[in-house]
PDB file of C-alpha atoms and ligand atoms in Angstrom:
ATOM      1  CA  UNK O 252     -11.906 111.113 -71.053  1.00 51.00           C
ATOM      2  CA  UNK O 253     -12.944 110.260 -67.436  1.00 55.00           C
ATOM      3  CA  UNK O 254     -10.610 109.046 -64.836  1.00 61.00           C
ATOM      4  CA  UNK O 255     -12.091 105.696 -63.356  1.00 64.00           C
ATOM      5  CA  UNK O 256     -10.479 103.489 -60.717  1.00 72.00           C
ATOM      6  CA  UNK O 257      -6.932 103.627 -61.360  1.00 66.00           C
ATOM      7  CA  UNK O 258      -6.854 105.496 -64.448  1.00 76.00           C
ATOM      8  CA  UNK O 259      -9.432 103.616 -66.808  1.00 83.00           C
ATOM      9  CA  UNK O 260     -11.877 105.275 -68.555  1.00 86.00           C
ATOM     10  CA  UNK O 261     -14.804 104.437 -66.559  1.00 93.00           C
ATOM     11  CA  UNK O 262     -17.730 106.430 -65.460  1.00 95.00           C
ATOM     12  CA  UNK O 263     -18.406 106.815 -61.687  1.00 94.00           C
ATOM     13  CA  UNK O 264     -21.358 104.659 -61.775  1.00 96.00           C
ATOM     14  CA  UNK O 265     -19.463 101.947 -63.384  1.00 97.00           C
ATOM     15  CA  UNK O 266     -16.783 102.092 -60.748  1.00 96.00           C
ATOM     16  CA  UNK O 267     -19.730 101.838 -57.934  1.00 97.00           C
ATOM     17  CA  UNK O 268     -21.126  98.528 -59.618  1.00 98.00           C
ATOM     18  CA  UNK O 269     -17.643  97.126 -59.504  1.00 98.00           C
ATOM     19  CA  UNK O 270     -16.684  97.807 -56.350  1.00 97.00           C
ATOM     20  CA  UNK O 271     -20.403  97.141 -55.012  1.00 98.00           C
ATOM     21  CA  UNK O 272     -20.438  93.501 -56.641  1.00 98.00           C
ATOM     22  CA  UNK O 273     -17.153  92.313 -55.402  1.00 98.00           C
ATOM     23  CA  UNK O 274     -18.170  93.928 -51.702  1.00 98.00           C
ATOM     24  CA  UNK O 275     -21.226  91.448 -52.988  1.00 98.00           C
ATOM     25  CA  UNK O 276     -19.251  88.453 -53.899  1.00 98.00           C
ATOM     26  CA  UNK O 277     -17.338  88.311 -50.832  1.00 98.00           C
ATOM     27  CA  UNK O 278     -20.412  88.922 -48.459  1.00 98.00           C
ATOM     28  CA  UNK O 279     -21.725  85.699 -50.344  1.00 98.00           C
ATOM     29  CA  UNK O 280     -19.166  83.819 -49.020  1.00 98.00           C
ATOM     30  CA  UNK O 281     -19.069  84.836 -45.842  1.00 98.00           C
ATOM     31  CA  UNK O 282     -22.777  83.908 -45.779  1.00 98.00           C
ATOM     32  CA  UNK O 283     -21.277  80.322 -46.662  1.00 98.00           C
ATOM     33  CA  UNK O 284     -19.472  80.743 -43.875  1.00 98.00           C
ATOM     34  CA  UNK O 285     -22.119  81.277 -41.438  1.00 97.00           C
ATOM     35  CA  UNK O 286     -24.002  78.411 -42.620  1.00 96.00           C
ATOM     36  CA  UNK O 287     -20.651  75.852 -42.544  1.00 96.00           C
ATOM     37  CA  UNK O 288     -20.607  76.835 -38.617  1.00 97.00           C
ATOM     38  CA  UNK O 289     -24.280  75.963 -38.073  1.00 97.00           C
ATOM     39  CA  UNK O 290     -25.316  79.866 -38.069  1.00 97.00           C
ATOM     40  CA  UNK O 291     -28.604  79.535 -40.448  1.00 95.00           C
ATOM     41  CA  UNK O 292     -30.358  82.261 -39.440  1.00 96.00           C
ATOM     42  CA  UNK O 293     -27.101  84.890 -39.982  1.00 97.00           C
ATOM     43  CA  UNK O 294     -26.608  82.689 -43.320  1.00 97.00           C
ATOM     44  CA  UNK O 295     -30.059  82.992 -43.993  1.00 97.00           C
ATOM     45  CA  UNK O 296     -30.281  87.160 -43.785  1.00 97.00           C
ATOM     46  CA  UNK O 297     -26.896  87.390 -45.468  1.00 98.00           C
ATOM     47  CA  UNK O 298     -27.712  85.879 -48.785  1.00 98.00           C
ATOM     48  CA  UNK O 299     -31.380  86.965 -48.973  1.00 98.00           C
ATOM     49  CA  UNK O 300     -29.837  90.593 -48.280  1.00 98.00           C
ATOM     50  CA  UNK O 301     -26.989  90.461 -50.752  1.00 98.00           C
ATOM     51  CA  UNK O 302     -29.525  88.610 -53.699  1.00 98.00           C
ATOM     52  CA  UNK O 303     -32.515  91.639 -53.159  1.00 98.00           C
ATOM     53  CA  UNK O 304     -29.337  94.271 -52.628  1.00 98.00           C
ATOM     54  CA  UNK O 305     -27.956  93.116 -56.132  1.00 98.00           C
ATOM     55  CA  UNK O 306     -31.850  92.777 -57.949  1.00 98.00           C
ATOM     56  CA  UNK O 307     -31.642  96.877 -57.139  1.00 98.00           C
ATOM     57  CA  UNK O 308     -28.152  97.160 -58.675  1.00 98.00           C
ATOM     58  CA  UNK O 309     -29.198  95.285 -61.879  1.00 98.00           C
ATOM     59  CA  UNK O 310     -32.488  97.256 -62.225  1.00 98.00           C
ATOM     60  CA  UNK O 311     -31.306 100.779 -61.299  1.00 98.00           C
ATOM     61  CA  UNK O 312     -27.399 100.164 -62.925  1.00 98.00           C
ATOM     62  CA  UNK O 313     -27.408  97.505 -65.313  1.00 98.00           C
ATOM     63  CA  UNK O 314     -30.183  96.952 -67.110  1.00 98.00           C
ATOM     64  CA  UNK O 315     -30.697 100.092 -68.423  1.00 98.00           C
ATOM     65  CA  UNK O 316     -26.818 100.306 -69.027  1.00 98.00           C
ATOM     66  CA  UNK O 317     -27.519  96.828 -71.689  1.00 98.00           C
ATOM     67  CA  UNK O 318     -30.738  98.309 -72.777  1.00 98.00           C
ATOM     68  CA  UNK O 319     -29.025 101.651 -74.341  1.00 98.00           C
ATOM     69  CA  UNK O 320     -25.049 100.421 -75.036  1.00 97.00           C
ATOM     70  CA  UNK O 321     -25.942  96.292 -75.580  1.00 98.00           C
ATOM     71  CA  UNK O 322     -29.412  95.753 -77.088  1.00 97.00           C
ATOM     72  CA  UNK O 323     -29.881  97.702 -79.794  1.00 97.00           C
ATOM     73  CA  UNK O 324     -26.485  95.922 -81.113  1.00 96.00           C
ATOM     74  CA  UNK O 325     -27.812  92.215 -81.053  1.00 96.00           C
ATOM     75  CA  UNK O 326     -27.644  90.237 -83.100  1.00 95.00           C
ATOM     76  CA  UNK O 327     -25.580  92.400 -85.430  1.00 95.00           C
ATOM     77  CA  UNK O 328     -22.317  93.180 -83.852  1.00 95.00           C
ATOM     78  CA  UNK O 329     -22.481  89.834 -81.388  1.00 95.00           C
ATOM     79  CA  UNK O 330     -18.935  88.747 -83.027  1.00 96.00           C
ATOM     80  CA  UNK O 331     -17.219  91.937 -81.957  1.00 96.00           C
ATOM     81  CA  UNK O 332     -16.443  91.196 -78.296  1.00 95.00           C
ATOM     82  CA  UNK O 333     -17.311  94.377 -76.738  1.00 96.00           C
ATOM     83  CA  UNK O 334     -20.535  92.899 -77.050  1.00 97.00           C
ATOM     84  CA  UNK O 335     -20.670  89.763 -77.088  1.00 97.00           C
ATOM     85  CA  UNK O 336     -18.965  89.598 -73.232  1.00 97.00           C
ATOM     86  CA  UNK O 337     -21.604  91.774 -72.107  1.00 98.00           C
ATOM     87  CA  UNK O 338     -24.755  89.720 -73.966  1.00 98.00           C
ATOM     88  CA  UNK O 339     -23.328  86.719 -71.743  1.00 98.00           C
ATOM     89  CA  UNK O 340     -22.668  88.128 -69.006  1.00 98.00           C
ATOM     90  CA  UNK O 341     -26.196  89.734 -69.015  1.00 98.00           C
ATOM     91  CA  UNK O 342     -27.601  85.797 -69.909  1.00 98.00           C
ATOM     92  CA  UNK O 343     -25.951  84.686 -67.139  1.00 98.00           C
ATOM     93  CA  UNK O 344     -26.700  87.154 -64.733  1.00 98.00           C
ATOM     94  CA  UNK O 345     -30.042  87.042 -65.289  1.00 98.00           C
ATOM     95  CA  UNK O 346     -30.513  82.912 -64.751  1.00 98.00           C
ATOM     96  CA  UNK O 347     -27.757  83.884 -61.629  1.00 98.00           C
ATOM     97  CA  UNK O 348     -30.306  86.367 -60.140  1.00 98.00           C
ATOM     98  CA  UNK O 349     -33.339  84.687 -60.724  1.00 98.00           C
ATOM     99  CA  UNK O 350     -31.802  81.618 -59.186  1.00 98.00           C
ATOM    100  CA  UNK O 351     -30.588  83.437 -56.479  1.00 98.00           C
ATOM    101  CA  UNK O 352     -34.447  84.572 -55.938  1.00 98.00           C
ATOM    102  CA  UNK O 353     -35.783  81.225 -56.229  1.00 97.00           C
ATOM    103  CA  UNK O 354     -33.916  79.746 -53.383  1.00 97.00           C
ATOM    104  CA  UNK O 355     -34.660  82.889 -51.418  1.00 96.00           C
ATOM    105  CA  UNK O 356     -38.305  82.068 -51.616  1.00 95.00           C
ATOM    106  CA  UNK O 357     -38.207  78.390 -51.803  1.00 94.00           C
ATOM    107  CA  UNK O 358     -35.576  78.171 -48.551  1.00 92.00           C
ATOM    108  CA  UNK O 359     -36.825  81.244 -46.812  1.00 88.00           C
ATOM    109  CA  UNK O 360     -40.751  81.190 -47.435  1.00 90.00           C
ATOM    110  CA  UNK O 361     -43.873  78.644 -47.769  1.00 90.00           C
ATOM    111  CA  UNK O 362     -44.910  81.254 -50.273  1.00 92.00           C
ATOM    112  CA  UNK O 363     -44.125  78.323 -53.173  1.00 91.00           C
ATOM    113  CA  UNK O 364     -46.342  75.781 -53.912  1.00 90.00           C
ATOM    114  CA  UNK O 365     -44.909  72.607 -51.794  1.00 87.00           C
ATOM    115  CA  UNK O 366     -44.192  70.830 -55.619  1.00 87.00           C
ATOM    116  CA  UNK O 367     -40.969  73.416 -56.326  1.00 87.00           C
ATOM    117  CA  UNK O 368     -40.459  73.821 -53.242  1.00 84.00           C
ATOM    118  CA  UNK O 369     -36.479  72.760 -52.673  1.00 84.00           C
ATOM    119  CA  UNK O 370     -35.183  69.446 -51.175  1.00 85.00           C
ATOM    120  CA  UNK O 371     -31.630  69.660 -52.021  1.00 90.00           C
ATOM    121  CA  UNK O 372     -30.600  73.002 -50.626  1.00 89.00           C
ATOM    122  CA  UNK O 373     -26.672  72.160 -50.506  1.00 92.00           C
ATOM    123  CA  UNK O 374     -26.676  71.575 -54.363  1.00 95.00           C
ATOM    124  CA  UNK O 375     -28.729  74.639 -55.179  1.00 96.00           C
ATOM    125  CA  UNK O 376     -26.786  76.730 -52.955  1.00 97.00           C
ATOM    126  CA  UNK O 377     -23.389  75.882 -54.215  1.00 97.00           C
ATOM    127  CA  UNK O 378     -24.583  76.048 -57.850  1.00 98.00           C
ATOM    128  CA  UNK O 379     -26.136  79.627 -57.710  1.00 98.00           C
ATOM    129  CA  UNK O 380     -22.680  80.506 -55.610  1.00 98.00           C
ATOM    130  CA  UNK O 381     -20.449  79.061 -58.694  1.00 98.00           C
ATOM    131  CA  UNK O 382     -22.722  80.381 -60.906  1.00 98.00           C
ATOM    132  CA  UNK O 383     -22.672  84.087 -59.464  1.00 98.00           C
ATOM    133  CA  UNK O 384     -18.751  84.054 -59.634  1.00 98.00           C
ATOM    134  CA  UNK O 385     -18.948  83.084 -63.350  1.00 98.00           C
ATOM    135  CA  UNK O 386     -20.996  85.885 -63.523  1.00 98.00           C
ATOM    136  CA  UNK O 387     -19.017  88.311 -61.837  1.00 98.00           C
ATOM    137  CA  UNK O 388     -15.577  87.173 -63.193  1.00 98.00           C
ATOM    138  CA  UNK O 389     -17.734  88.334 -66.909  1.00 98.00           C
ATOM    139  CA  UNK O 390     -18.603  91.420 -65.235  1.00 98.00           C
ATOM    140  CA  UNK O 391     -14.778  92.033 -64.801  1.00 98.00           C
ATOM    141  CA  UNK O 392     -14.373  91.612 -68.269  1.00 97.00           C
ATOM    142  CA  UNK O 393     -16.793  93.377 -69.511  1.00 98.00           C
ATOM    143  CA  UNK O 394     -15.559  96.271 -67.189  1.00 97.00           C
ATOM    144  CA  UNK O 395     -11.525  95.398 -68.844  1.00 95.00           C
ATOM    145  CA  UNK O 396     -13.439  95.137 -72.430  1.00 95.00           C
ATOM    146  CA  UNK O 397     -15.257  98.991 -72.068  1.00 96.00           C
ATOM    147  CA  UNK O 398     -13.032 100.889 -70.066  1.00 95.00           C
ATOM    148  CA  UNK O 399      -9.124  99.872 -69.398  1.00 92.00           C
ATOM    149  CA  UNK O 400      -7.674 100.973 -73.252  1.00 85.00           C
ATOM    150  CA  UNK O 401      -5.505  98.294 -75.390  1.00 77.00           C
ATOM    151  CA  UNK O 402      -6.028  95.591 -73.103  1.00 77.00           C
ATOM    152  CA  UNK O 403      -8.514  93.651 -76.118  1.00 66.00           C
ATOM    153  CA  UNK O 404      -6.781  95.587 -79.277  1.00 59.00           C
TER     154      UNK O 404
HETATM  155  C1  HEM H 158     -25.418  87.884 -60.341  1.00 57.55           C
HETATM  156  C2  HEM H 158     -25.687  88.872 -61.155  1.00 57.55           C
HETATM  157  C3  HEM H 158     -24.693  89.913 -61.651  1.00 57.55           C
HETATM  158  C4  HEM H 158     -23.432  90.233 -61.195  1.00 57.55           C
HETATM  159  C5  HEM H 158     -22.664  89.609 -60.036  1.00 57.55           C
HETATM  160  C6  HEM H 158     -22.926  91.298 -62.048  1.00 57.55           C
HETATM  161  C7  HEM H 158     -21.677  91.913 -61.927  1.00 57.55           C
HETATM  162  C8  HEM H 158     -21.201  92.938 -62.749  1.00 57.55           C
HETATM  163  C9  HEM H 158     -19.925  93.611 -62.613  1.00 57.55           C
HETATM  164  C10 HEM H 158     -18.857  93.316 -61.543  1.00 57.55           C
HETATM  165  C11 HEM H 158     -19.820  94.528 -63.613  1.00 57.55           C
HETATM  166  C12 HEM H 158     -18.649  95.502 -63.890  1.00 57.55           C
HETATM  167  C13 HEM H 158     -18.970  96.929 -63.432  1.00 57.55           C
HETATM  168  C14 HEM H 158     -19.493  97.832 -64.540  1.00 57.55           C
HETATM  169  O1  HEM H 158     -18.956  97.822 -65.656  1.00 57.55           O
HETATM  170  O2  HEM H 158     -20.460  98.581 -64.299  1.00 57.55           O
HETATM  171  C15 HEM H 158     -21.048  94.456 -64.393  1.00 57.55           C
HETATM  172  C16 HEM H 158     -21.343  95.236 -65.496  1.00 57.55           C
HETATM  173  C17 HEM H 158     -22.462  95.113 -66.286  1.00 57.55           C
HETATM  174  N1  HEM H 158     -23.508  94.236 -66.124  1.00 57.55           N
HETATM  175 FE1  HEM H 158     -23.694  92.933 -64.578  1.00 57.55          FE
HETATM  176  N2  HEM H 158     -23.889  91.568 -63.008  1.00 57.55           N
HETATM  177  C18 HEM H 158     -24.977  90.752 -62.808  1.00 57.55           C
HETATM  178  C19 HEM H 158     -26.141  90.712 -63.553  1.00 57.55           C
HETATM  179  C20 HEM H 158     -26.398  91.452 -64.706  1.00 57.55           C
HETATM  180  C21 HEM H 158     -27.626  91.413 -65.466  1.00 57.55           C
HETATM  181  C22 HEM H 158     -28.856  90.566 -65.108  1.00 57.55           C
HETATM  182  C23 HEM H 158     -27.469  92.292 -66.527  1.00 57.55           C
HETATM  183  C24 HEM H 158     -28.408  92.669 -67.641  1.00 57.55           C
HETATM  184  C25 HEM H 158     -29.568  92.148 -67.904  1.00 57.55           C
HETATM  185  C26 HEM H 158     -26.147  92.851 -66.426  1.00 57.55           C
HETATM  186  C27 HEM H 158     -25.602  93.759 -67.327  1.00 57.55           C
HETATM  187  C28 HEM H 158     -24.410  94.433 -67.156  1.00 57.55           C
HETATM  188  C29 HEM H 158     -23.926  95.486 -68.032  1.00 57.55           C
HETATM  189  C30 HEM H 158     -24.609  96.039 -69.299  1.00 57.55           C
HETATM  190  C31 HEM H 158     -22.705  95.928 -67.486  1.00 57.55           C
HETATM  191  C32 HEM H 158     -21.835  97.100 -67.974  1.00 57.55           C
HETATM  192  C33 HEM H 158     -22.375  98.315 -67.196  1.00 57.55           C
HETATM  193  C34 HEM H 158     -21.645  99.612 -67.495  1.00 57.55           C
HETATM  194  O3  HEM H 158     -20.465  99.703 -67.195  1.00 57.55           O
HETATM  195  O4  HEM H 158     -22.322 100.544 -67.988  1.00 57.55           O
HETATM  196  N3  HEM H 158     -25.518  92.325 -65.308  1.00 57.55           N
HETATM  197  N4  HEM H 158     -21.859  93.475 -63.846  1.00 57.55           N
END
């Protein structure tokens, strides 16, 4: 069996998701930061770099993670919750991310046609920003639920 963080049975490229989506989470809010003290353009290259940073995490690390140990197990084993946290969290995290992209090219571009182009930024902000942290407190499960033995059973 491996030896992950702190004994679990992770892999090493499970341990670098982990550890590079809470570095992620944090730098989020620091990026809230900057933009509560008036600093838009540090806000501005903080978020964008964290949402295109964590795009390359999901396509290199977890996509093709869900498309080998997730998909081929839905809908079948969807009560068992080894699954089941994962095929949220995945849901989730996709909306999350694409959000997250939206508002980078809505608030940061005129590439959108002016008609979805954003008005409320505050309220799309703070959504995606809950939203993320829903999605990475299920990535912490789904991390508990794979590799830290007995804590489900
Ligand atoms: C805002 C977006 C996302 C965040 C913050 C996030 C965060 C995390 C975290 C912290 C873990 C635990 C580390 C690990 O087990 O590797 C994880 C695992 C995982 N995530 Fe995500 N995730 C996001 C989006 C996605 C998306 C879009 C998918 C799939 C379409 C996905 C699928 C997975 C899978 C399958 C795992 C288990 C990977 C493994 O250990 O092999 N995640 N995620």
């Amino acid at each position: 069996m491996n030896e992950g963080l702190r004994g679990t049975a992770a892999p090493p490229a499970a341990d670098i998701i982990l550890l590079l989506e809470i570095a992620m989470g944090v730098g989020l809010v620091a990026g809230t930061w900057f933009a509560r003290t008036g600093l838009f353009r540090q806000h501005a290259w903080c978020q964008s770099t964290i949402v295109l940073f964590n795009l390359a995490v999901i396509v290199l690390g977890m996509i093709p993670s869900f498309r080998v140990q997730v998909l081929p197990r839905i809908p079948a084993k969807l009560e068992k919750s080894y699954f089941a946290l994962a095929a949220a969290h995945a849901t989730l995290g996709s909306i999350t991310e694409i959000l997250g992209l939206y508002i980078l090219l809505a608030a940061g571009t005129e590439l959108l046609p002016e008609k979805i182009r954003l008005t409320r930024y505050k309220l799309w902000m703070r959504s995606a920003l809950v939203l993320w942290w829903l999605v990475l407190f299920l990535g912490f499960a789904t991390y508990a639920r794979w590799y830290v033995p007995n804590l489900f059973r």
